[in-house]
mmCIF file of C-alpha atoms in Angstrom:
data_model
loop_
_atom_site.group_PDB
_atom_site.id
_atom_site.type_symbol
_atom_site.label_atom_id
_atom_site.label_comp_id
_atom_site.label_asym_id
_atom_site.label_seq_id
_atom_site.Cartn_x
_atom_site.Cartn_y
_atom_site.Cartn_z
ATOM 1 C CA SER R 1 148.123 82.284 111.195
ATOM 2 C CA PRO R 2 145.056 84.197 112.406
ATOM 3 C CA PHE R 3 142.250 84.665 109.885
ATOM 4 C CA ALA R 4 143.686 82.136 107.450
ATOM 5 C CA THR R 5 142.308 82.165 103.921
ATOM 6 C CA THR R 6 140.475 78.861 104.080
ATOM 7 C CA PRO R 7 138.297 77.950 101.075
ATOM 8 C CA PRO R 8 134.727 79.198 101.526
ATOM 9 C CA LEU R 9 132.083 76.627 102.351
ATOM 10 C CA ASN R 10 129.592 75.653 99.697
ATOM 11 C CA HIS R 11 127.085 78.405 100.415
ATOM 12 C CA THR R 12 127.471 80.199 97.089
ATOM 13 C CA PRO R 13 124.077 80.867 95.452
ATOM 14 C CA SER R 14 123.623 79.554 91.929
ATOM 15 C CA HIS R 15 123.327 83.095 90.548
ATOM 16 C CA THR R 16 126.618 84.205 92.150
ATOM 17 C CA PRO R 17 129.331 81.720 91.082
ATOM 18 C CA ARG R 18 132.747 81.818 92.675
ATOM 19 C CA THR R 19 134.691 84.497 90.814
ATOM 20 C CA MET R 20 137.864 86.520 90.913
ATOM 21 C CA ALA R 21 135.784 89.173 92.663
ATOM 22 C CA ASN R 22 134.943 86.715 95.435
ATOM 23 C CA ASP R 23 138.629 85.830 95.909
ATOM 24 C CA ALA R 24 139.630 89.491 95.885
ATOM 25 C CA ALA R 25 137.059 90.394 98.536
ATOM 26 C CA LEU R 26 138.260 87.576 100.785
ATOM 27 C CA ALA R 27 141.892 88.616 100.361
ATOM 28 C CA GLU R 28 140.942 92.189 101.226
ATOM 29 C CA ALA R 29 139.073 91.108 104.364
ATOM 30 C CA VAL R 30 142.013 88.999 105.535
ATOM 31 C CA ALA R 31 144.451 91.871 104.933
ATOM 32 C CA MET R 32 142.263 94.277 106.914
ATOM 33 C CA LEU R 33 141.736 91.950 109.860
ATOM 34 C CA THR R 34 145.355 90.802 110.140
ATOM 35 C CA ALA R 35 147.086 94.191 109.843
ATOM 36 C CA PRO R 36 149.352 94.393 112.907
ATOM 37 C CA PRO R 37 148.490 96.866 115.661
ATOM 38 C CA PRO R 38 150.792 99.753 116.486
ATOM 39 C CA ALA R 39 153.837 98.597 118.456
ATOM 40 C CA HIS R 40 152.882 100.586 121.558
ATOM 41 C CA LEU R 41 149.617 98.668 121.817
ATOM 42 C CA VAL R 42 151.173 95.188 121.819
ATOM 43 C CA GLU R 43 151.341 93.772 125.332
ATOM 44 C CA PRO R 44 152.340 90.342 126.632
ATOM 45 C CA GLY R 45 149.472 87.975 127.270
ATOM 46 C CA HIS R 46 148.800 84.412 128.366
ATOM 47 C CA GLY R 47 145.665 83.686 126.374
ATOM 48 C CA ASN R 48 147.102 82.622 123.034
ATOM 49 C CA ALA R 49 146.181 78.966 123.512
ATOM 50 C CA LEU R 50 142.555 80.055 123.741
ATOM 51 C CA HIS R 51 142.783 82.139 120.607
ATOM 52 C CA MET R 52 144.618 79.539 118.544
ATOM 53 C CA ALA R 53 142.178 76.801 119.496
ATOM 54 C CA ALA R 54 139.222 79.050 118.685
ATOM 55 C CA GLU R 55 140.733 80.018 115.344
ATOM 56 C CA GLU R 56 141.401 76.391 114.375
ATOM 57 C CA ASN R 57 138.000 75.136 115.590
ATOM 58 C CA ASP R 58 139.859 72.833 117.993
ATOM 59 C CA VAL R 59 137.088 72.163 120.494
ATOM 60 C CA VAL R 60 139.169 69.777 122.623
ATOM 61 C CA GLY R 61 142.066 72.214 122.778
ATOM 62 C CA LEU R 62 139.680 75.064 123.526
ATOM 63 C CA ARG R 63 138.158 73.188 126.454
ATOM 64 C CA LEU R 64 141.630 72.526 127.858
ATOM 65 C CA ALA R 65 142.679 76.160 127.410
ATOM 66 C CA MET R 66 139.510 77.397 129.096
ATOM 67 C CA ALA R 67 140.127 75.085 132.052
ATOM 68 C CA ARG R 68 143.561 76.544 132.792
ATOM 69 C CA PRO R 69 143.834 78.707 135.905
ATOM 70 C CA GLY R 70 143.367 82.356 135.054
ATOM 71 C CA ALA R 71 141.948 81.721 131.600
ATOM 72 C CA LEU R 72 139.384 84.321 130.533
ATOM 73 C CA VAL R 73 137.154 83.644 127.541
ATOM 74 C CA ASP R 74 137.061 87.337 126.584
ATOM 75 C CA ASP R 75 140.805 88.028 126.788
ATOM 76 C CA LEU R 76 142.393 89.946 123.927
ATOM 77 C CA ASP R 77 145.331 88.181 122.317
ATOM 78 C CA HIS R 78 148.652 90.019 122.451
ATOM 79 C CA GLN R 79 149.296 89.939 118.703
ATOM 80 C CA LEU R 80 146.167 91.250 116.974
ATOM 81 C CA GLN R 81 144.157 92.211 120.077
ATOM 82 C CA TYR R 82 141.092 90.167 119.256
ATOM 83 C CA THR R 83 138.998 87.952 121.531
ATOM 84 C CA PRO R 84 138.751 84.184 121.012
ATOM 85 C CA ALA R 85 135.230 84.763 119.682
ATOM 86 C CA ILE R 86 136.553 87.148 117.015
ATOM 87 C CA HIS R 87 139.142 84.576 115.939
ATOM 88 C CA ALA R 88 136.497 81.860 115.787
ATOM 89 C CA ALA R 89 134.058 84.057 113.881
ATOM 90 C CA ALA R 90 136.585 85.177 111.267
ATOM 91 C CA ASN R 91 137.589 81.587 110.534
ATOM 92 C CA ASP R 92 134.054 80.161 110.497
ATOM 93 C CA SER R 93 134.919 78.005 113.505
ATOM 94 C CA LYS R 94 131.302 77.372 114.372
ATOM 95 C CA GLU R 95 131.779 74.666 116.989
ATOM 96 C CA ALA R 96 134.407 76.684 118.843
ATOM 97 C CA LEU R 97 132.162 79.731 118.751
ATOM 98 C CA VAL R 98 129.262 77.719 120.192
ATOM 99 C CA LEU R 99 131.526 76.481 122.995
ATOM 100 C CA LEU R 100 132.621 80.043 123.765
ATOM 101 C CA ARG R 101 129.006 81.199 123.740
ATOM 102 C CA ASP R 102 127.998 78.436 126.150
ATOM 103 C CA ALA R 103 130.912 79.365 128.416
ATOM 104 C CA GLY R 104 129.587 82.897 128.732
ATOM 105 C CA ALA R 105 131.814 84.704 126.240
ATOM 106 C CA ASP R 106 130.712 88.218 125.313
ATOM 107 C CA LEU R 107 129.910 87.819 121.619
ATOM 108 C CA ASP R 108 129.579 91.578 121.231
ATOM 109 C CA LYS R 109 132.963 92.461 122.722
ATOM 110 C CA ALA R 110 135.066 94.459 120.284
ATOM 111 C CA GLY R 111 138.764 94.120 119.666
ATOM 112 C CA ARG R 112 141.189 96.499 118.005
ATOM 113 C CA ARG R 113 139.626 99.142 115.725
ATOM 114 C CA GLY R 114 136.184 98.100 116.927
ATOM 115 C CA VAL R 115 136.172 94.727 115.177
ATOM 116 C CA THR R 116 133.433 92.535 116.660
ATOM 117 C CA PRO R 117 132.732 88.849 116.013
ATOM 118 C CA VAL R 118 129.809 89.726 113.736
ATOM 119 C CA PHE R 119 131.933 92.147 111.715
ATOM 120 C CA ALA R 120 134.771 89.617 111.413
ATOM 121 C CA ALA R 121 132.377 86.861 110.323
ATOM 122 C CA ALA R 122 130.621 89.026 107.748
ATOM 123 C CA ALA R 123 133.846 90.450 106.310
ATOM 124 C CA SER R 124 135.281 86.950 105.936
ATOM 125 C CA GLY R 125 132.097 85.430 104.539
ATOM 126 C CA ALA R 126 132.009 83.056 107.508
ATOM 127 C CA VAL R 127 128.318 82.322 107.267
ATOM 128 C CA ARG R 128 128.163 79.379 109.698
ATOM 129 C CA ALA R 129 129.675 81.527 112.428
ATOM 130 C CA LEU R 130 127.498 84.462 111.437
ATOM 131 C CA GLU R 131 124.405 82.304 111.883
ATOM 132 C CA VAL R 132 125.478 81.434 115.446
ATOM 133 C CA LEU R 133 126.022 85.099 116.255
ATOM 134 C CA ILE R 134 122.711 86.238 114.803
ATOM 135 C CA GLN R 135 120.864 83.505 116.694
ATOM 136 C CA ALA R 136 122.609 84.670 119.864
ATOM 137 C CA GLY R 137 121.150 88.141 119.354
ATOM 138 C CA VAL R 138 124.358 90.110 118.850
ATOM 139 C CA GLU R 139 124.344 93.744 117.736
ATOM 140 C CA VAL R 140 124.488 93.490 113.936
ATOM 141 C CA ASP R 141 125.048 97.236 113.473
ATOM 142 C CA ALA R 142 128.195 97.553 115.602
ATOM 143 C CA GLU R 143 130.767 99.710 113.823
ATOM 144 C CA CYS R 144 134.395 99.081 112.926
ATOM 145 C CA ASP R 145 136.219 102.181 111.699
ATOM 146 C CA ASP R 146 132.844 103.937 111.393
ATOM 147 C CA ASP R 147 131.299 101.221 109.178
ATOM 148 C CA THR R 148 128.813 98.542 110.134
ATOM 149 C CA ALA R 149 129.384 95.091 108.665
ATOM 150 C CA LEU R 150 126.676 95.703 106.066
ATOM 151 C CA GLU R 151 128.134 99.077 105.134
ATOM 152 C CA TRP R 152 131.612 97.572 104.773
ATOM 153 C CA LEU R 153 130.304 94.774 102.573
ATOM 154 C CA GLY R 154 128.578 97.356 100.391
ATOM 155 C CA LEU R 155 131.726 99.397 99.763
ATOM 156 C CA PRO R 156 133.734 98.756 96.583
ATOM 157 C CA CYS R 157 136.437 96.132 96.797
ATOM 158 C CA GLU R 158 139.893 97.710 96.960
ATOM 159 C CA THR R 159 141.923 94.832 95.481
ATOM 160 C CA GLY R 160 141.301 95.311 91.777
ATOM 161 C CA SER R 161 138.173 93.193 91.516
ATOM 162 C CA ALA R 162 136.750 93.017 88.020
ATOM 163 C CA TYR R 163 133.291 93.553 89.459
ATOM 164 C CA GLY R 164 134.303 96.213 91.946
ATOM 165 C CA SER R 165 131.974 94.770 94.578
ATOM 166 C CA ARG R 166 132.458 92.729 97.732
ATOM 167 C CA LEU R 167 128.994 91.229 97.375
ATOM 168 C CA HIS R 168 129.848 87.896 95.787
ATOM 169 C CA GLY R 169 129.788 84.352 97.088
ATOM 170 C CA ASP R 170 129.659 84.005 100.844
ATOM 171 C CA ARG R 171 129.972 87.750 101.434
ATOM 172 C CA LEU R 172 126.716 88.234 99.530
ATOM 173 C CA VAL R 173 125.138 85.524 101.675
ATOM 174 C CA ALA R 174 126.454 87.330 104.774
ATOM 175 C CA ALA R 175 124.912 90.612 103.625
ATOM 176 C CA GLN R 176 121.598 88.888 103.015
ATOM 177 C CA MET R 177 121.714 87.353 106.495
ATOM 178 C CA LEU R 178 122.426 90.745 108.052
ATOM 179 C CA VAL R 179 119.490 92.334 106.231
ATOM 180 C CA LEU R 180 117.161 89.557 107.350
ATOM 181 C CA ALA R 181 118.497 89.936 110.922
ATOM 182 C CA GLY R 182 117.434 93.579 110.964
ATOM 183 C CA ALA R 183 120.649 95.379 110.050
ATOM 184 C CA TYR R 184 120.030 99.071 109.455
ATOM 185 C CA VAL R 185 119.296 99.738 105.798
ATOM 186 C CA GLU R 186 118.602 103.066 104.164
ATOM 187 C CA ALA R 187 119.059 104.482 100.689
ATOM 188 C CA GLY R 188 122.655 105.469 101.371
ATOM 189 C CA VAL R 189 123.869 102.510 103.416
ATOM 190 C CA ILE R 190 125.188 100.816 100.271
ATOM 191 C CA VAL R 191 126.850 103.713 98.468
ATOM 192 C CA HIS R 192 128.594 101.634 95.795
ATOM 193 C CA ARG R 193 126.169 101.332 92.908
ATOM 194 C CA PRO R 194 127.186 97.832 91.675
ATOM 195 C CA SER R 195 126.893 96.532 95.233
ATOM 196 C CA ARG R 196 123.563 98.289 95.695
ATOM 197 C CA ASP R 197 122.253 96.766 92.470
ATOM 198 C CA ILE R 198 123.333 93.270 93.544
ATOM 199 C CA LEU R 199 121.615 93.580 96.929
ATOM 200 C CA HIS R 200 118.539 95.202 95.410
ATOM 201 C CA ALA R 201 118.186 92.391 92.858
ATOM 202 C CA TRP R 202 118.286 89.838 95.649
ATOM 203 C CA ALA R 203 115.861 91.770 97.848
ATOM 204 C CA THR R 204 113.418 92.226 94.991
ATOM 205 C CA SER R 205 113.353 88.527 94.229
ATOM 206 C CA GLU R 206 113.611 87.102 97.745
ATOM 207 C CA LEU R 207 111.854 89.436 100.181
#
């Protein structure tokens, strides 16, 4: 299914071991991204082969889907209303995302609720995909439901995390990457104190 909960890659810093908080943040991101759209917004579409191949990092299947008559690399799927690039980004399908980029896909195009590839990658802790997007020069401060990716990562986790923060494991790495890519940061951008302390500790030691 879209935005499957695949195990995070081994990008976890030594000072942020995989924890229940990390699992809770991932589960929360998946729940947010896969919530079905309102029924009146669901429309038939022909692009699902593109989206499924992008999600599964199936480069061969993606090439075949892109070669079909009428295929558009920026089509919204008819289930969740996301582009192939959003599906690839959320699932850390780096090779599929590179193929979409090279085919001219709009890596800033938003889907439902304003979700962009960079937001989907950051929320899911998909750091390989996030690296591709940052290198492509996407807008890192695009908003989904009035929050940028960095702001969303800095909010408290809503799934009962023991730490109360989303900034653990690959989501902490994603936040660090966004900061280094020039994401807007001010005193109030991370309003959740535990999250702010985590990011501040990293910035103090690394920047």
